[in-house]
């Protein structure tokens, strides 16, 4: 088993206790002096019903479709009905949708109560739960509402991965590959030398990989929580990816995978990224069962893309690659991007 | 006219530029390098339509009844339709309801954009706009959802008071009297020596009084933004006041006025507050046309009171007076308070 260990993640206004290799019992013990209300979704609850005490648990609908203000309003009403006061402690247990919403609910309820996360998916563990971004979608537009606020703890219970569906494994590895592309060429090679099946069979190795990714995400996000500098690198593949995700409703990681290939092509055109490296990325993505292209309505995608919240005036900070492991922020005018986008 | 002057209000994470004695033109000049979207309500808009540029303005419904998440959702959709990006700057122009909602909208839109306030009412100027609390009501419960976030600027344009209805003047003076009770015995005497009619006739004197109150509120709130210590003093009169406001729908200041008299009676019973001082407060409140008692459903008020978000476990931090100008935080068990409440 993976050794239990606490690593402090130091953000500008808070130190998050990041616990690797813990069990449900460890989490309960850590929070034994608090009134904990658990926030999870239908899927996680069905798999682990005995872990969630009746009456102290909010069960959200599963999936991206329920990631909206209506779901948050219902949760707020449940908290009021439970007479949860300012000392209540929310623990979000689930994938990225659950932790994004649990963090947002905790941030606005009574103008903010404390919270922690126990991510249950690869994507949640390596990405969504780390960095303090939370929120909900507004119609087709992703994460247009939310705040930035760090949890008290991150609890990594790798046993959740035993019940994680294959599609979720695949989707999560898209973010791992993204991390490799922007910051970790060595990990890119490590991923090439292994396969999804290897990782699914050896949770010890996977635990180490997830920790490496959580720490990478933390280091890129810390000190730039509001994303005005290097945190932008984490959007590699996401500008087009979010648009494709919205119009095709494919899983997040799948859409991001296609977005990464697009960003590599753009990198070739704009900053001389080696086309062979694009092929290497495509090979790696396919190896992890991720798509590298899809048919989609370009006009529709463009409309969503221009609403992208990373836009600043007429400039989009597009993330390109100089090399594998070398992401760069490249300011691009909307008109320039539009021409390139419709050409490609 | 009142001299234009900037006073920095230093909160734990931000310095707010507090401008006294400014005009609409001064505000526009200060923000001339930004894309400003104005947030106001129907009443203010009808009085000053020429000040709000068409297409760059969100007009909220006027009054407490519209202070809810639905109104916020509509405003968020308007911002998306205006293609407001992360560099947008919201300016809330209105009473406490407007600034509370504008601050909340700015705090959650795209995970937070910058904002400033130009309060238009006495209550907004001396209380609601200062201190960074924002949010909306949930059903009968006030301000159950929101965040704590400071604006970039506070703009005091005293000419707004020329069009302020009498009822709003009266309601605002309840918070001024509250400040005198908890922290400023000299101001209590000053208020006794003057009248509402005096203040309405001389905006120079009123401007000074408002500045004194804004600075008092700032000093009590700064360093305790999350209200775990002395900021609690500002709740004097508010525990019962909020409950009465909800069940009778009387104006905020009127309900708080009745709540202050109740808190004085409680202070007599629990910490020996001089009953003659209670009479002095009642005299002052009446002088400013504020009610000191009302008929209300005690059972209903109690139900709302126990949901008060200031509650911490079974303890309410009730604000009592030792003397005029000497507010104290008094922890009281719910059962103790219940007995006293139904006896009185």
Short mmCIF file of N, CA and C in Angstrom, two decimals, chain A residues 227-327:
data_model
loop_
_atom_site.label_atom_id
_atom_site.label_comp_id
_atom_site.label_asym_id
_atom_site.label_seq_id
_atom_site.Cartn_x
_atom_site.Cartn_y
_atom_site.Cartn_z
N UNK A 227 -4.73 33.39 -11.96
CA UNK A 227 -4.41 33.08 -13.35
C UNK A 227 -4.12 34.31 -14.20
N UNK A 228 -3.09 35.04 -13.82
CA UNK A 228 -2.65 36.15 -14.66
C UNK A 228 -1.26 35.86 -15.22
N UNK A 229 -0.70 34.69 -14.92
CA UNK A 229 0.64 34.36 -15.40
C UNK A 229 0.74 32.88 -15.75
N UNK A 230 1.65 32.18 -15.04
CA UNK A 230 1.99 30.82 -15.44
C UNK A 230 0.84 29.82 -15.29
N UNK A 231 -0.15 30.13 -14.42
CA UNK A 231 -1.26 29.19 -14.28
C UNK A 231 -1.98 28.99 -15.60
N UNK A 232 -1.88 29.99 -16.46
CA UNK A 232 -2.51 29.87 -17.78
C UNK A 232 -2.04 28.63 -18.54
N UNK A 233 -0.81 28.17 -18.24
CA UNK A 233 -0.28 26.99 -18.93
C UNK A 233 -1.22 25.79 -18.80
N UNK A 234 -1.93 25.73 -17.67
CA UNK A 234 -2.82 24.59 -17.43
C UNK A 234 -4.00 24.57 -18.39
N UNK A 235 -4.18 25.65 -19.14
CA UNK A 235 -5.26 25.68 -20.13
C UNK A 235 -4.85 25.04 -21.45
N UNK A 236 -3.65 24.47 -21.51
CA UNK A 236 -3.21 23.81 -22.74
C UNK A 236 -4.29 22.82 -23.20
N UNK A 237 -4.76 22.98 -24.43
CA UNK A 237 -5.79 22.10 -24.98
C UNK A 237 -7.20 22.46 -24.57
N UNK A 238 -7.35 23.44 -23.67
CA UNK A 238 -8.67 23.70 -23.09
C UNK A 238 -9.49 24.74 -23.85
N UNK A 239 -8.84 25.63 -24.61
CA UNK A 239 -9.62 26.69 -25.27
C UNK A 239 -10.57 26.06 -26.29
N UNK A 240 -10.00 25.30 -27.21
CA UNK A 240 -10.87 24.57 -28.15
C UNK A 240 -11.56 23.40 -27.43
N UNK A 241 -10.84 22.77 -26.50
CA UNK A 241 -11.39 21.61 -25.78
C UNK A 241 -12.73 21.90 -25.12
N UNK A 242 -12.82 23.01 -24.38
CA UNK A 242 -14.08 23.38 -23.74
C UNK A 242 -15.20 23.55 -24.75
N UNK A 243 -14.88 24.18 -25.88
CA UNK A 243 -15.91 24.41 -26.90
C UNK A 243 -16.41 23.07 -27.46
N UNK A 244 -15.47 22.16 -27.75
CA UNK A 244 -15.85 20.84 -28.28
C UNK A 244 -16.66 20.05 -27.24
N UNK A 245 -16.21 20.14 -25.99
CA UNK A 245 -16.92 19.45 -24.92
C UNK A 245 -18.37 19.90 -24.87
N UNK A 246 -18.58 21.20 -25.02
CA UNK A 246 -19.94 21.74 -24.92
C UNK A 246 -20.82 21.31 -26.07
N UNK A 247 -20.30 21.35 -27.29
CA UNK A 247 -21.19 21.08 -28.42
C UNK A 247 -21.32 19.59 -28.71
N UNK A 248 -20.34 18.79 -28.31
CA UNK A 248 -20.45 17.35 -28.59
C UNK A 248 -20.86 16.56 -27.36
N UNK A 249 -20.76 17.18 -26.16
CA UNK A 249 -20.99 16.51 -24.87
C UNK A 249 -20.10 15.29 -24.69
N UNK A 250 -18.94 15.26 -25.34
CA UNK A 250 -18.00 14.16 -25.04
C UNK A 250 -17.31 14.43 -23.70
N UNK A 251 -16.72 13.38 -23.07
CA UNK A 251 -16.09 13.60 -21.76
C UNK A 251 -14.99 14.66 -21.85
N UNK A 252 -14.79 15.36 -20.74
CA UNK A 252 -13.82 16.46 -20.67
C UNK A 252 -12.46 16.06 -21.25
N UNK A 253 -11.92 14.95 -20.78
CA UNK A 253 -10.58 14.54 -21.21
C UNK A 253 -10.50 14.27 -22.70
N UNK A 254 -11.56 13.73 -23.26
CA UNK A 254 -11.57 13.44 -24.69
C UNK A 254 -11.51 14.74 -25.50
N UNK A 255 -12.29 15.71 -25.06
CA UNK A 255 -12.32 17.00 -25.78
C UNK A 255 -10.98 17.71 -25.64
N UNK A 256 -10.39 17.62 -24.45
CA UNK A 256 -9.09 18.27 -24.19
C UNK A 256 -8.01 17.60 -25.04
N UNK A 257 -8.13 16.31 -25.23
CA UNK A 257 -7.18 15.57 -26.06
C UNK A 257 -7.16 16.15 -27.48
N UNK A 258 -8.35 16.34 -28.03
CA UNK A 258 -8.45 16.92 -29.38
C UNK A 258 -7.92 18.36 -29.37
N UNK A 259 -8.22 19.08 -28.29
CA UNK A 259 -7.74 20.45 -28.15
C UNK A 259 -6.22 20.53 -28.09
N UNK A 260 -5.59 19.53 -27.48
CA UNK A 260 -4.12 19.53 -27.39
C UNK A 260 -3.49 19.34 -28.77
N UNK A 261 -4.08 18.45 -29.57
CA UNK A 261 -3.55 18.25 -30.91
C UNK A 261 -3.69 19.54 -31.72
N UNK A 262 -4.84 20.20 -31.60
CA UNK A 262 -5.04 21.49 -32.28
C UNK A 262 -4.00 22.51 -31.83
N UNK A 263 -3.74 22.56 -30.52
CA UNK A 263 -2.76 23.53 -29.99
C UNK A 263 -1.35 23.22 -30.51
N UNK A 264 -1.04 21.94 -30.71
CA UNK A 264 0.26 21.57 -31.27
C UNK A 264 0.39 22.05 -32.71
N UNK A 265 -0.67 21.88 -33.48
CA UNK A 265 -0.66 22.34 -34.87
C UNK A 265 -0.46 23.85 -34.93
N UNK A 266 -1.16 24.55 -34.02
CA UNK A 266 -1.01 26.00 -33.92
C UNK A 266 0.42 26.34 -33.53
N UNK A 267 1.01 25.53 -32.65
CA UNK A 267 2.39 25.76 -32.21
C UNK A 267 3.36 25.58 -33.38
N UNK A 268 3.06 24.63 -34.23
CA UNK A 268 3.90 24.44 -35.43
C UNK A 268 3.88 25.71 -36.28
N UNK A 269 2.67 26.23 -36.53
CA UNK A 269 2.52 27.39 -37.40
C UNK A 269 3.12 28.65 -36.80
N UNK A 270 2.94 28.81 -35.48
CA UNK A 270 3.26 30.11 -34.88
C UNK A 270 4.65 30.17 -34.26
N UNK A 271 5.12 29.07 -33.67
CA UNK A 271 6.42 29.17 -32.99
C UNK A 271 7.35 28.01 -33.35
N UNK A 272 7.07 27.36 -34.49
CA UNK A 272 8.01 26.36 -35.00
C UNK A 272 8.13 25.09 -34.18
N UNK A 273 7.04 24.68 -33.54
CA UNK A 273 7.04 23.40 -32.82
C UNK A 273 7.28 22.28 -33.84
N UNK A 274 8.10 21.31 -33.45
CA UNK A 274 8.48 20.21 -34.33
C UNK A 274 7.28 19.31 -34.66
N UNK A 275 6.88 19.20 -35.94
CA UNK A 275 5.71 18.36 -36.30
C UNK A 275 5.85 16.91 -35.84
N UNK A 276 7.08 16.42 -35.72
CA UNK A 276 7.25 15.04 -35.23
C UNK A 276 6.81 14.90 -33.79
N UNK A 277 6.96 16.00 -33.04
CA UNK A 277 6.51 15.97 -31.64
C UNK A 277 4.97 15.93 -31.58
N UNK A 278 4.34 16.59 -32.54
CA UNK A 278 2.88 16.49 -32.61
C UNK A 278 2.48 15.04 -32.84
N UNK A 279 3.22 14.37 -33.75
CA UNK A 279 2.93 12.95 -34.01
C UNK A 279 3.17 12.10 -32.77
N UNK A 280 4.23 12.44 -32.02
CA UNK A 280 4.51 11.69 -30.78
C UNK A 280 3.37 11.86 -29.78
N UNK A 281 2.86 13.08 -29.67
CA UNK A 281 1.72 13.31 -28.76
C UNK A 281 0.50 12.53 -29.23
N UNK A 282 0.23 12.55 -30.54
CA UNK A 282 -0.92 11.81 -31.06
C UNK A 282 -0.77 10.32 -30.76
N UNK A 283 0.45 9.80 -30.91
CA UNK A 283 0.70 8.39 -30.60
C UNK A 283 0.40 8.10 -29.14
N UNK A 284 0.88 9.00 -28.26
CA UNK A 284 0.66 8.81 -26.82
C UNK A 284 -0.83 8.87 -26.47
N UNK A 285 -1.52 9.83 -27.03
CA UNK A 285 -2.96 9.97 -26.76
C UNK A 285 -3.71 8.71 -27.20
N UNK A 286 -3.36 8.23 -28.40
CA UNK A 286 -4.03 7.00 -28.90
C UNK A 286 -3.72 5.82 -28.00
N UNK A 287 -2.47 5.76 -27.53
CA UNK A 287 -2.06 4.67 -26.65
C UNK A 287 -2.93 4.63 -25.38
N UNK A 288 -3.35 5.82 -24.94
CA UNK A 288 -4.21 5.91 -23.75
C UNK A 288 -5.69 6.03 -24.14
N UNK A 289 -5.99 5.57 -25.37
CA UNK A 289 -7.38 5.45 -25.85
C UNK A 289 -8.10 6.78 -25.99
N UNK A 290 -7.32 7.83 -26.21
CA UNK A 290 -7.93 9.16 -26.35
C UNK A 290 -8.04 9.54 -27.83
N UNK A 291 -9.11 10.27 -28.20
CA UNK A 291 -9.27 10.68 -29.60
C UNK A 291 -8.35 11.86 -29.92
N UNK A 292 -7.94 11.97 -31.16
CA UNK A 292 -7.07 13.09 -31.56
C UNK A 292 -7.78 14.02 -32.55
N UNK A 293 -8.95 13.60 -33.02
CA UNK A 293 -9.74 14.50 -33.88
C UNK A 293 -11.20 14.09 -33.83
N UNK A 294 -12.06 14.99 -34.27
CA UNK A 294 -13.49 14.69 -34.32
C UNK A 294 -14.15 15.67 -35.28
N UNK A 295 -15.31 15.29 -35.77
CA UNK A 295 -16.10 16.24 -36.56
C UNK A 295 -16.90 17.13 -35.62
N UNK A 296 -16.84 18.42 -35.84
CA UNK A 296 -17.68 19.32 -35.02
C UNK A 296 -18.00 20.56 -35.83
N UNK A 297 -19.04 21.25 -35.40
CA UNK A 297 -19.50 22.46 -36.09
C UNK A 297 -18.57 23.61 -35.72
N UNK A 298 -17.73 24.01 -36.69
CA UNK A 298 -16.71 25.02 -36.40
C UNK A 298 -17.31 26.38 -36.02
N UNK A 299 -18.40 26.75 -36.70
CA UNK A 299 -19.03 28.04 -36.39
C UNK A 299 -19.51 28.07 -34.94
N UNK A 300 -20.14 26.98 -34.55
CA UNK A 300 -20.68 26.87 -33.20
C UNK A 300 -19.54 26.88 -32.18
N UNK A 301 -18.48 26.13 -32.49
CA UNK A 301 -17.33 26.08 -31.59
C UNK A 301 -16.71 27.46 -31.42
N UNK A 302 -16.63 28.20 -32.53
CA UNK A 302 -16.05 29.54 -32.46
C UNK A 302 -16.87 30.46 -31.55
N UNK A 303 -18.20 30.37 -31.70
CA UNK A 303 -19.07 31.20 -30.85
C UNK A 303 -18.81 30.96 -29.37
N UNK A 304 -18.63 29.70 -29.02
CA UNK A 304 -18.39 29.38 -27.61
C UNK A 304 -16.99 29.82 -27.20
N UNK A 305 -16.06 29.60 -28.10
CA UNK A 305 -14.66 29.95 -27.83
C UNK A 305 -14.48 31.44 -27.52
N UNK A 306 -15.19 32.30 -28.25
CA UNK A 306 -15.01 33.74 -27.99
C UNK A 306 -15.61 34.15 -26.65
N UNK A 307 -16.47 33.31 -26.11
CA UNK A 307 -16.99 33.59 -24.77
C UNK A 307 -16.05 33.06 -23.69
N UNK A 308 -15.01 32.40 -24.11
CA UNK A 308 -14.07 31.80 -23.15
C UNK A 308 -13.63 32.83 -22.13
N UNK A 309 -13.74 32.47 -20.87
CA UNK A 309 -13.49 33.47 -19.84
C UNK A 309 -12.02 33.85 -19.72
N UNK A 310 -11.15 33.11 -20.38
CA UNK A 310 -9.73 33.47 -20.34
C UNK A 310 -9.41 34.63 -21.28
N UNK A 311 -10.40 35.02 -22.07
CA UNK A 311 -10.23 36.13 -22.99
C UNK A 311 -10.03 37.42 -22.20
N UNK A 312 -9.18 38.27 -22.69
CA UNK A 312 -8.94 39.56 -22.04
C UNK A 312 -8.98 40.60 -23.14
N UNK A 313 -10.10 41.33 -23.21
CA UNK A 313 -10.28 42.27 -24.32
C UNK A 313 -10.33 41.49 -25.62
N UNK A 314 -9.54 41.89 -26.60
CA UNK A 314 -9.53 41.20 -27.89
C UNK A 314 -8.41 40.18 -27.98
N UNK A 315 -7.78 39.88 -26.85
CA UNK A 315 -6.64 38.98 -26.86
C UNK A 315 -6.98 37.68 -26.12
N UNK A 316 -6.61 36.57 -26.73
CA UNK A 316 -6.70 35.28 -26.04
C UNK A 316 -5.29 34.84 -25.70
N UNK A 317 -5.10 34.41 -24.46
CA UNK A 317 -3.79 33.88 -24.10
C UNK A 317 -3.78 32.39 -24.43
N UNK A 318 -3.35 32.07 -25.63
CA UNK A 318 -3.37 30.69 -26.09
C UNK A 318 -2.11 29.99 -25.57
N UNK A 319 -2.27 28.73 -25.17
CA UNK A 319 -1.11 27.98 -24.67
C UNK A 319 -0.55 27.14 -25.81
N UNK A 320 0.70 27.39 -26.13
CA UNK A 320 1.39 26.65 -27.19
C UNK A 320 2.55 25.86 -26.59
N UNK A 321 3.14 24.98 -27.37
CA UNK A 321 4.34 24.25 -26.94
C UNK A 321 5.54 24.68 -27.78
N UNK A 322 6.64 24.94 -27.08
CA UNK A 322 7.93 25.12 -27.78
C UNK A 322 8.55 23.75 -28.00
N UNK A 323 8.43 22.92 -27.01
CA UNK A 323 8.88 21.54 -27.09
C UNK A 323 8.03 20.72 -26.13
N UNK A 324 8.25 19.41 -26.06
CA UNK A 324 7.54 18.60 -25.07
C UNK A 324 8.06 19.00 -23.69
N UNK A 325 7.14 19.33 -22.79
CA UNK A 325 7.53 19.77 -21.45
C UNK A 325 7.78 21.26 -21.36
N UNK A 326 7.50 21.99 -22.46
CA UNK A 326 7.79 23.42 -22.51
C UNK A 326 6.59 24.21 -23.02
N UNK A 327 5.57 24.33 -22.19
CA UNK A 327 4.41 25.14 -22.57
C UNK A 327 4.74 26.62 -22.46
#
